[in-house]
PDB file of C-alpha atoms in Angstrom:
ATOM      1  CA  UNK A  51       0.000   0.000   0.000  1.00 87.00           C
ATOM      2  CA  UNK A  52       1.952   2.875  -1.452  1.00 92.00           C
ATOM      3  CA  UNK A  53       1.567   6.704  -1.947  1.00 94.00           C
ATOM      4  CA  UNK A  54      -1.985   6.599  -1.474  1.00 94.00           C
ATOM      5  CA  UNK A  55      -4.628   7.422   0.974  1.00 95.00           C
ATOM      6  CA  UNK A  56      -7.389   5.754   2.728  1.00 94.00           C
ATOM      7  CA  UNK A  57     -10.527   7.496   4.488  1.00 95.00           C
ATOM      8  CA  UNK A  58     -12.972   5.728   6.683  1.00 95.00           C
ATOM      9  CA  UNK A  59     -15.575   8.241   8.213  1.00 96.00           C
ATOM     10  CA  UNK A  60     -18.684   8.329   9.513  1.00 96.00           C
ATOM     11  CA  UNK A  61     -20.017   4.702   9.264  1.00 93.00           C
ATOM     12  CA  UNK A  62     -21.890   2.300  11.261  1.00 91.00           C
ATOM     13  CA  UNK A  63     -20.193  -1.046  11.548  1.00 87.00           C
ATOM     14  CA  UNK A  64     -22.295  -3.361  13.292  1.00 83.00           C
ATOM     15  CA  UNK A  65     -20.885  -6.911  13.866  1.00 74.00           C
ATOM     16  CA  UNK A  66     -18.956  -6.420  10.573  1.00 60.00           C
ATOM     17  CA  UNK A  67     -15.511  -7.638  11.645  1.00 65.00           C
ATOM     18  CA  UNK A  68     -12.999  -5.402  11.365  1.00 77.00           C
ATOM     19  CA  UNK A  69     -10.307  -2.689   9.372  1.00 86.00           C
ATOM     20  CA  UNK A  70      -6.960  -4.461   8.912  1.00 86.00           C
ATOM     21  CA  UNK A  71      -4.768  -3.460   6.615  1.00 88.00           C
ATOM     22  CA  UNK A  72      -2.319  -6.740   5.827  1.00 86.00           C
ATOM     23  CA  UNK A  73       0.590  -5.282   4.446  1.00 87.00           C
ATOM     24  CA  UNK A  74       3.327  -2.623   4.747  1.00 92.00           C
ATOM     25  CA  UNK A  75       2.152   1.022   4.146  1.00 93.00           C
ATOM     26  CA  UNK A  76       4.499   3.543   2.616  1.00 94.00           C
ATOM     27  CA  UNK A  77       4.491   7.137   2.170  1.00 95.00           C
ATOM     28  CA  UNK A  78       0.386   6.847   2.811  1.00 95.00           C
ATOM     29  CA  UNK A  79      -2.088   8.966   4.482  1.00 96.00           C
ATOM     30  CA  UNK A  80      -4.685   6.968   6.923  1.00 94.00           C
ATOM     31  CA  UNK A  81      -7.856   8.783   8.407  1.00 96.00           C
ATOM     32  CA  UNK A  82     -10.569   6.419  10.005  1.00 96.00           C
ATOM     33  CA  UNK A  83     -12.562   9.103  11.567  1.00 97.00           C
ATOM     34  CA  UNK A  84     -16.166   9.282  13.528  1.00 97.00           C
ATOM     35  CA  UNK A  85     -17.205   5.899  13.006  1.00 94.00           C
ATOM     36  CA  UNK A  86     -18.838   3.279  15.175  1.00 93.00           C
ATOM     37  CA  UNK A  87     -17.810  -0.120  15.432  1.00 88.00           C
ATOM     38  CA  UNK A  88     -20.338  -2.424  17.405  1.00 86.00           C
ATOM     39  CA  UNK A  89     -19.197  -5.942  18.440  1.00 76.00           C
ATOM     40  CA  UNK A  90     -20.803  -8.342  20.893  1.00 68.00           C
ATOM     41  CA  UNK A  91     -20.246 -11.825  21.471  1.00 61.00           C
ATOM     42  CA  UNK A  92     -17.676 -14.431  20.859  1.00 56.00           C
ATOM     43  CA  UNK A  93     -15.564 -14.161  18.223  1.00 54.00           C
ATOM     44  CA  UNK A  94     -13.131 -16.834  16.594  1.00 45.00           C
ATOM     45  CA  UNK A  95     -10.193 -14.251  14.953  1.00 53.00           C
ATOM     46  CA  UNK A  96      -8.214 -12.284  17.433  1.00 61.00           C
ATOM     47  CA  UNK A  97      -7.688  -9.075  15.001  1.00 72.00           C
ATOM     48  CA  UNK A  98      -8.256  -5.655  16.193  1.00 80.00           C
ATOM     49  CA  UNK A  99     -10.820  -3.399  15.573  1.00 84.00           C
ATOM     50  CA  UNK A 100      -8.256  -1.599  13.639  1.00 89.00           C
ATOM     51  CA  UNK A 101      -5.215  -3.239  13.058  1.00 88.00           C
ATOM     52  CA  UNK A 102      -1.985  -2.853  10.233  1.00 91.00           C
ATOM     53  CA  UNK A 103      -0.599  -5.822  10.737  1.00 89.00           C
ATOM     54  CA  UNK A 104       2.905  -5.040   8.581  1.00 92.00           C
ATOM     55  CA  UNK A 105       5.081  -2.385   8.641  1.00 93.00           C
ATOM     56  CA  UNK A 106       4.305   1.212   8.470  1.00 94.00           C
ATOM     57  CA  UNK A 107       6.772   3.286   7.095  1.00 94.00           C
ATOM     58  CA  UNK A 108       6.499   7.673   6.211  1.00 95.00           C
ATOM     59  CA  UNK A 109       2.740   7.274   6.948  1.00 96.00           C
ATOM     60  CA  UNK A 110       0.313   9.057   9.052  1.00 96.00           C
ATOM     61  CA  UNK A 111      -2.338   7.610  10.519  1.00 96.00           C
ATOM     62  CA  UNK A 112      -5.250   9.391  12.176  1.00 97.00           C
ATOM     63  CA  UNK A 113      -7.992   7.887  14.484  1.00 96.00           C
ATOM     64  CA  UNK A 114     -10.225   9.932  15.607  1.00 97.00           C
ATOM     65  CA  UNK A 115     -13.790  10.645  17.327  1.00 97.00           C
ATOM     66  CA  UNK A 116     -14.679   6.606  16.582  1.00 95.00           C
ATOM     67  CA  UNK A 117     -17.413   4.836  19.314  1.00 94.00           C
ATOM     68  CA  UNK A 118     -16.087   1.794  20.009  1.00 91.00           C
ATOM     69  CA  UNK A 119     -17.802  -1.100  21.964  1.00 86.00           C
ATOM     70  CA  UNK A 120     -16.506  -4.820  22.142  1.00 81.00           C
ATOM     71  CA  UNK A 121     -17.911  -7.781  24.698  1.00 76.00           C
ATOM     72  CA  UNK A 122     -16.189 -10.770  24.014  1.00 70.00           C
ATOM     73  CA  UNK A 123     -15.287 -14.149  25.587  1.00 63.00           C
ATOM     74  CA  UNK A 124     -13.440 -15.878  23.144  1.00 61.00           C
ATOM     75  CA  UNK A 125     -10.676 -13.945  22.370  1.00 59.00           C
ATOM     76  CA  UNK A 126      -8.494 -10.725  23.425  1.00 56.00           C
ATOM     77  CA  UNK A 127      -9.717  -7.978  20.722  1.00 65.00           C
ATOM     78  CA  UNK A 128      -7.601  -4.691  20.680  1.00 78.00           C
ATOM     79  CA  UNK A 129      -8.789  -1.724  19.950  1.00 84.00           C
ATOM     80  CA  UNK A 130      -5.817  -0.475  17.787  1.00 90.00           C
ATOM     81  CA  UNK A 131      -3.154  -2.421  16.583  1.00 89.00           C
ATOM     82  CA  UNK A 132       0.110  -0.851  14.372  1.00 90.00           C
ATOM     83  CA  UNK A 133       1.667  -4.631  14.916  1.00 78.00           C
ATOM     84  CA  UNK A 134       5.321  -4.681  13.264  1.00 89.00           C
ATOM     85  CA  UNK A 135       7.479  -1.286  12.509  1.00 93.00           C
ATOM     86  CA  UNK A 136       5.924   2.830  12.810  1.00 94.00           C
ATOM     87  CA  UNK A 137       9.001   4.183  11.513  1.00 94.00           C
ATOM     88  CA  UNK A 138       9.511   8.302  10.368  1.00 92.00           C
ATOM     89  CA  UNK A 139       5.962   8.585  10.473  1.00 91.00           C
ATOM     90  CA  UNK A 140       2.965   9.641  12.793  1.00 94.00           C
ATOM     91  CA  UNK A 141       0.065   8.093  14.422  1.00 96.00           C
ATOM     92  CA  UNK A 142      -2.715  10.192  16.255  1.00 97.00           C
ATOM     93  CA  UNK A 143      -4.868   8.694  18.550  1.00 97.00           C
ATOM     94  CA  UNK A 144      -7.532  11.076  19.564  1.00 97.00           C
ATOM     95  CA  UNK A 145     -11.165  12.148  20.940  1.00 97.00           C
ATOM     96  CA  UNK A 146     -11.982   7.543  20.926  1.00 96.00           C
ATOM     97  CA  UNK A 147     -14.649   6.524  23.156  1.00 96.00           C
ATOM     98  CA  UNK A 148     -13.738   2.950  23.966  1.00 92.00           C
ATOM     99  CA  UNK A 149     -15.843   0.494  25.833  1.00 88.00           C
ATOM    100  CA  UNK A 150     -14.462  -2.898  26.492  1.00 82.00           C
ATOM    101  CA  UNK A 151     -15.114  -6.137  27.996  1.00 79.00           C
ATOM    102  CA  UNK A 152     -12.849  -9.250  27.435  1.00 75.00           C
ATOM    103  CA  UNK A 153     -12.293 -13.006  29.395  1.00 72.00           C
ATOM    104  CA  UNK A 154      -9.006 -13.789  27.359  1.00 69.00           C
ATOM    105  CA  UNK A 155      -6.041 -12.052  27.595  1.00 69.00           C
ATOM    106  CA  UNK A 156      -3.760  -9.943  28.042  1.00 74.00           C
ATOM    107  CA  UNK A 157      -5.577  -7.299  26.506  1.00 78.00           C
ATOM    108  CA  UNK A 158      -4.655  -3.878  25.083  1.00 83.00           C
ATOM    109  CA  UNK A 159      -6.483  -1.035  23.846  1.00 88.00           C
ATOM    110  CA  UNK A 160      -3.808   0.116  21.632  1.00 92.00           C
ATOM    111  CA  UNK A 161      -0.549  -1.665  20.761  1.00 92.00           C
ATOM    112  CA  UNK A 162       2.274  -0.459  18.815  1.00 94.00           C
ATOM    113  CA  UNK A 163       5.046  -2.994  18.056  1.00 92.00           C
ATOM    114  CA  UNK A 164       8.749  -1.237  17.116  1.00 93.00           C
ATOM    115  CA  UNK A 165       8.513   2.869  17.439  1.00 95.00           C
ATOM    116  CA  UNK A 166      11.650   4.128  15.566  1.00 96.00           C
ATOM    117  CA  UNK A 167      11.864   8.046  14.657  1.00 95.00           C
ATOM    118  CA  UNK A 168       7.868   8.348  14.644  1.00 97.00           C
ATOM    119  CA  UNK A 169       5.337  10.564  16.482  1.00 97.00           C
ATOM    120  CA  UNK A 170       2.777   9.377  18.444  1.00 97.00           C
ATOM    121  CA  UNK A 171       0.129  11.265  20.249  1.00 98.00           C
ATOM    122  CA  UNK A 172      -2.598   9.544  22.094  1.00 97.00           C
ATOM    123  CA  UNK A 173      -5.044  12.423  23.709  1.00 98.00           C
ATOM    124  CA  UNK A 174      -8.442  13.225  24.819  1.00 98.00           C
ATOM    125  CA  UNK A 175     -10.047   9.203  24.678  1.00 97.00           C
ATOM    126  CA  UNK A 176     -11.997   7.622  27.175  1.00 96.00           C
ATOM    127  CA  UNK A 177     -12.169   4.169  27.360  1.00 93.00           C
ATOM    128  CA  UNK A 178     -13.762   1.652  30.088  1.00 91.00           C
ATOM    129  CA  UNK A 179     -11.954  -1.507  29.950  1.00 85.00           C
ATOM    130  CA  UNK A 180     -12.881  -4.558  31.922  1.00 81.00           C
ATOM    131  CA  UNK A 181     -10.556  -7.525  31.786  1.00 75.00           C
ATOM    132  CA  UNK A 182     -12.348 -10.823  33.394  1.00 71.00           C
ATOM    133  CA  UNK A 183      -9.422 -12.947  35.041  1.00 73.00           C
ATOM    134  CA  UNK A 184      -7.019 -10.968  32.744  1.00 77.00           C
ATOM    135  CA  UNK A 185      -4.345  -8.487  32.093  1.00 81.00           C
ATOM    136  CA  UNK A 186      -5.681  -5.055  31.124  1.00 83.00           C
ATOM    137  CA  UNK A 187      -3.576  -2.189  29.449  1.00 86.00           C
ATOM    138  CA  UNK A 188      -4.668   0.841  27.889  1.00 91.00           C
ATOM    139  CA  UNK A 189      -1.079   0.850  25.543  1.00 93.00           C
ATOM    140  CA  UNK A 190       1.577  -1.519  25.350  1.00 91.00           C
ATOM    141  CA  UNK A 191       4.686  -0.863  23.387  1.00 91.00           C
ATOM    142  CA  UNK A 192       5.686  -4.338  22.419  1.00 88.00           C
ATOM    143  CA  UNK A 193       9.115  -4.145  21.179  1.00 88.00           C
ATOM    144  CA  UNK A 194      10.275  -0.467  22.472  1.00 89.00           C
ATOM    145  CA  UNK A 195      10.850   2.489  21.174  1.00 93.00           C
ATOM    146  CA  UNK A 196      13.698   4.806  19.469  1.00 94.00           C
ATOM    147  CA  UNK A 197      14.881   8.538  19.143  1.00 96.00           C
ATOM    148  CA  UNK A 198      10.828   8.913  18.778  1.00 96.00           C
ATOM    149  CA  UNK A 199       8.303  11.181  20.662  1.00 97.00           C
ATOM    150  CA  UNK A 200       5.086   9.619  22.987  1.00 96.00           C
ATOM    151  CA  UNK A 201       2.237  11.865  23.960  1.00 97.00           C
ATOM    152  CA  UNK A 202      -0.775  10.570  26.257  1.00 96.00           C
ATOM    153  CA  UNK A 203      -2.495  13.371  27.493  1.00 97.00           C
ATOM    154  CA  UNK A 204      -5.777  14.117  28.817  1.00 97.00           C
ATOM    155  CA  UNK A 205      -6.979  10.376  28.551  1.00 96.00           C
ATOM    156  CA  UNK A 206      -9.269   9.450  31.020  1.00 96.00           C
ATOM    157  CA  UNK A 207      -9.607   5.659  31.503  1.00 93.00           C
ATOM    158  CA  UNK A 208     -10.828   2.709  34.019  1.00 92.00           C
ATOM    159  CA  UNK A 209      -9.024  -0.518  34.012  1.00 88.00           C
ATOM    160  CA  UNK A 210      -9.984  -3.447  35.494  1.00 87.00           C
ATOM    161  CA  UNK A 211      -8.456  -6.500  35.858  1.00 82.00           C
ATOM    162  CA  UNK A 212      -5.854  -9.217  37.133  1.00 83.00           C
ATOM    163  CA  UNK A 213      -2.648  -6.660  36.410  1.00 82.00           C
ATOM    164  CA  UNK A 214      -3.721  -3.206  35.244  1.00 85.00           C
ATOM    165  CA  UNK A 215      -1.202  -0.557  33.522  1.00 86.00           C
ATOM    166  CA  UNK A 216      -2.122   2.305  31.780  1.00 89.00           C
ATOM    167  CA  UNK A 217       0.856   2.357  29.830  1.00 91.00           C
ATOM    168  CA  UNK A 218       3.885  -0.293  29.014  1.00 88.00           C
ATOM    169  CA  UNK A 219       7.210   0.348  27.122  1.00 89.00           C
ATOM    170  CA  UNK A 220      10.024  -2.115  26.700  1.00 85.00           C
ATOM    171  CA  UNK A 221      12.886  -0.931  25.302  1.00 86.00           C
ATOM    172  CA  UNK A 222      13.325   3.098  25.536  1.00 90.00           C
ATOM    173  CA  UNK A 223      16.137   4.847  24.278  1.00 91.00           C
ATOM    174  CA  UNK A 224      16.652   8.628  22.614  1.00 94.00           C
ATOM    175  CA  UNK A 225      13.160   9.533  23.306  1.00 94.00           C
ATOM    176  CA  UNK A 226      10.470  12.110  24.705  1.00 96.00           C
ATOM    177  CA  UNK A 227       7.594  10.782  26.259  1.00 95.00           C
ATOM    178  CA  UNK A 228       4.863  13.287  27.795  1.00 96.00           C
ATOM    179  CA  UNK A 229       2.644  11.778  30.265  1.00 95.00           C
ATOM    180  CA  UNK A 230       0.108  14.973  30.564  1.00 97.00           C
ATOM    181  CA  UNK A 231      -3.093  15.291  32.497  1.00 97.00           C
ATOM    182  CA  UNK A 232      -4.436  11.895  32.493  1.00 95.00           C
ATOM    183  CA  UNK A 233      -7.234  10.308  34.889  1.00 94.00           C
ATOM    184  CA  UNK A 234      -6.312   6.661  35.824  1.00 91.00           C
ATOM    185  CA  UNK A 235      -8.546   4.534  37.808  1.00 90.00           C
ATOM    186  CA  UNK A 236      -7.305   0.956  38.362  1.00 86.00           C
ATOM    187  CA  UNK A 237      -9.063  -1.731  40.202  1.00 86.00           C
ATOM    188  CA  UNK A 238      -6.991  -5.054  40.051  1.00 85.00           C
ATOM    189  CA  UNK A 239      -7.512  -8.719  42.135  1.00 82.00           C
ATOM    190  CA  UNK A 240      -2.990  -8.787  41.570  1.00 80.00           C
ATOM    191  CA  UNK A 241      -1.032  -6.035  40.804  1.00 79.00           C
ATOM    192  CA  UNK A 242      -1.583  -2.350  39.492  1.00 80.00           C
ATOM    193  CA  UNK A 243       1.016  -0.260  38.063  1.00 78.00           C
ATOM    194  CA  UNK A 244      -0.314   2.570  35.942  1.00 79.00           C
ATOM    195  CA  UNK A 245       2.994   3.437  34.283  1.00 83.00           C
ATOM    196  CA  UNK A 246       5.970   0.671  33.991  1.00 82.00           C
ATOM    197  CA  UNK A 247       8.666   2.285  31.638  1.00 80.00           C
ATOM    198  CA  UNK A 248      11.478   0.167  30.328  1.00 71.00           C
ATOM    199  CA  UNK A 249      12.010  -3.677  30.534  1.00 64.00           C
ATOM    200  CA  UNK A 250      15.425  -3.464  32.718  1.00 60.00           C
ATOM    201  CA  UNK A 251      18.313  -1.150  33.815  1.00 56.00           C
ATOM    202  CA  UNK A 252      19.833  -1.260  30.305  1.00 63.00           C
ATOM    203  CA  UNK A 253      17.271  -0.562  27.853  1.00 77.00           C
ATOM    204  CA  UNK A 254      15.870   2.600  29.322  1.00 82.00           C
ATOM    205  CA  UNK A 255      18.847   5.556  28.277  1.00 86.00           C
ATOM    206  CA  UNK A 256      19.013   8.715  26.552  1.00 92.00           C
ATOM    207  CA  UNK A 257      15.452   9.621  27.122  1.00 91.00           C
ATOM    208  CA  UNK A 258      13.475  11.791  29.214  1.00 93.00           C
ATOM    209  CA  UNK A 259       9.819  11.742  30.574  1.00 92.00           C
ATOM    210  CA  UNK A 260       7.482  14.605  32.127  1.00 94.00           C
ATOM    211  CA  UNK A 261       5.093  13.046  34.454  1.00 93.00           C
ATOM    212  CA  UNK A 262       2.447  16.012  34.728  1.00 94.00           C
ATOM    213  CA  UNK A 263      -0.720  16.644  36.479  1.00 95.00           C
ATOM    214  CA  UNK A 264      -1.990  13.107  36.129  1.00 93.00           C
ATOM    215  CA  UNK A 265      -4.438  11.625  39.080  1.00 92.00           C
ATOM    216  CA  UNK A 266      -3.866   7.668  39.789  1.00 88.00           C
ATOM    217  CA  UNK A 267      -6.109   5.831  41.721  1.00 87.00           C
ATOM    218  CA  UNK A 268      -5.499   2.191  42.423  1.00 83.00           C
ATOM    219  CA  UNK A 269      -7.055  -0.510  44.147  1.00 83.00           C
ATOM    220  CA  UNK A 270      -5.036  -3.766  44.519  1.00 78.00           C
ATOM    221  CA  UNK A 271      -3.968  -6.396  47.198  1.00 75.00           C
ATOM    222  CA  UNK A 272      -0.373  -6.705  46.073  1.00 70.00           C
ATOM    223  CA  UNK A 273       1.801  -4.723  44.632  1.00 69.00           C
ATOM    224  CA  UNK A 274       0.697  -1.105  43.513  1.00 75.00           C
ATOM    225  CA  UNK A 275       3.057   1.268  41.982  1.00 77.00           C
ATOM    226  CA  UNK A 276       2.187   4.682  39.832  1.00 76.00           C
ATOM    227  CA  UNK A 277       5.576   4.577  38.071  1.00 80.00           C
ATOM    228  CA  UNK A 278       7.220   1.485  37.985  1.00 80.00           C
TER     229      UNK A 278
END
């Protein structure tokens, strides 16, 4: 999918699966914006409501003002799913309404795989996200990211679950992350820990993150930690 652009707005989708885009995007424009996706029930696939499942490469990609609502018990549904490389491009992530319930997990809202030299802004969504005898995140960075910039501001989200975070990063090096004026509220049966950054000593350098007006509130018998 090359030098070309894709526009999704203002649709109903009602039980009719999902937007995945199955190979690498390049030097593309993306909007998928005030739409309404409607799923409830079991579902066999495990793809995401909207999910690129290759690489995405000098792209943008805008999601914005979408209703989303998702009860499933067969399967661990994200919301959002940029699954291999974002490189020298820019997702935003903004003004969602997410409403989730899910059985299987781990679960995340919104997943990004390998972040190298991109943008990313993730601001102004709410999203209630239940996870029944499961891990619940609002974002996971799966891989890690690189010399790149991270904005979540102004979220507002409820997690429930076994673990809860509202945010996960592996790897972190040369980067800016902004963590701006979000609402948290975690209740988890294990462990909560809003924000874990990095995956040990070595793979979180070079980088620096502004932890800013954001309220927490956790409710766990273990271990509870708002920056971890």
């Amino acid at each position: 999918f090359e030098h070309s652009r894709l526009m999704v707005h203002q649709s109903i989708f009602d039980h009719a699966g999902s937007i995945v885009i199955q190979d690498d995007i390049v030097n593309s424009v993306f909007s998928i914006v005030n739409n309404t996706f409607v799923r409830v029930g079991g579902f066999a696939a495990t793809r995401a409501t909207i999910e690129f499942t290759d690489d995405v490469l000098d792209s943008a990609l805008a999601i914005d003002g979408n209703n989303v609502t998702v009860d499933v018990t067969t399967d661990s549904r994200r919301i959002v799913n940029v699954g291999a490389v974002l490189q020298r491009g820019n997702v935003t992530i903004r003004r969602n309404v997410i409403s989730h319930r899910t059985s299987v997990g781990p679960f995340e809202v919104i997943q990004f795989g390998t972040v190298d030299r991109a943008d990313v802004d993730i601001a102004d969504n709410t999203a209630a996200i239940t996870g029944v005898n499961t891990v619940a995140r609002f974002v996971l960075i799966e891989t890690g990211m690189a010399a790149s910039q991270f904005v979540m501001a102004r979220n507002h989200v409820a997690l429930s679950g076994t673990f809860v975070l509202a945010l996960r990063t592996r790897a972190c090096e040369h980067s800016d992350l902004f963590i701006v004026d979000n609402v948290v509220n975690a209740t988890a049966t294990a462990n909560s820990w809003p924000i874990r950054l990095g995956f040990d000593s070595t793979s979180f350098r070079n980088t620096s993150v502004l932890v800013r007006q954001n309220t927490f509130r956790s409710e766990a018998p273990a271990s509870t930690y708002a920056l971890y």
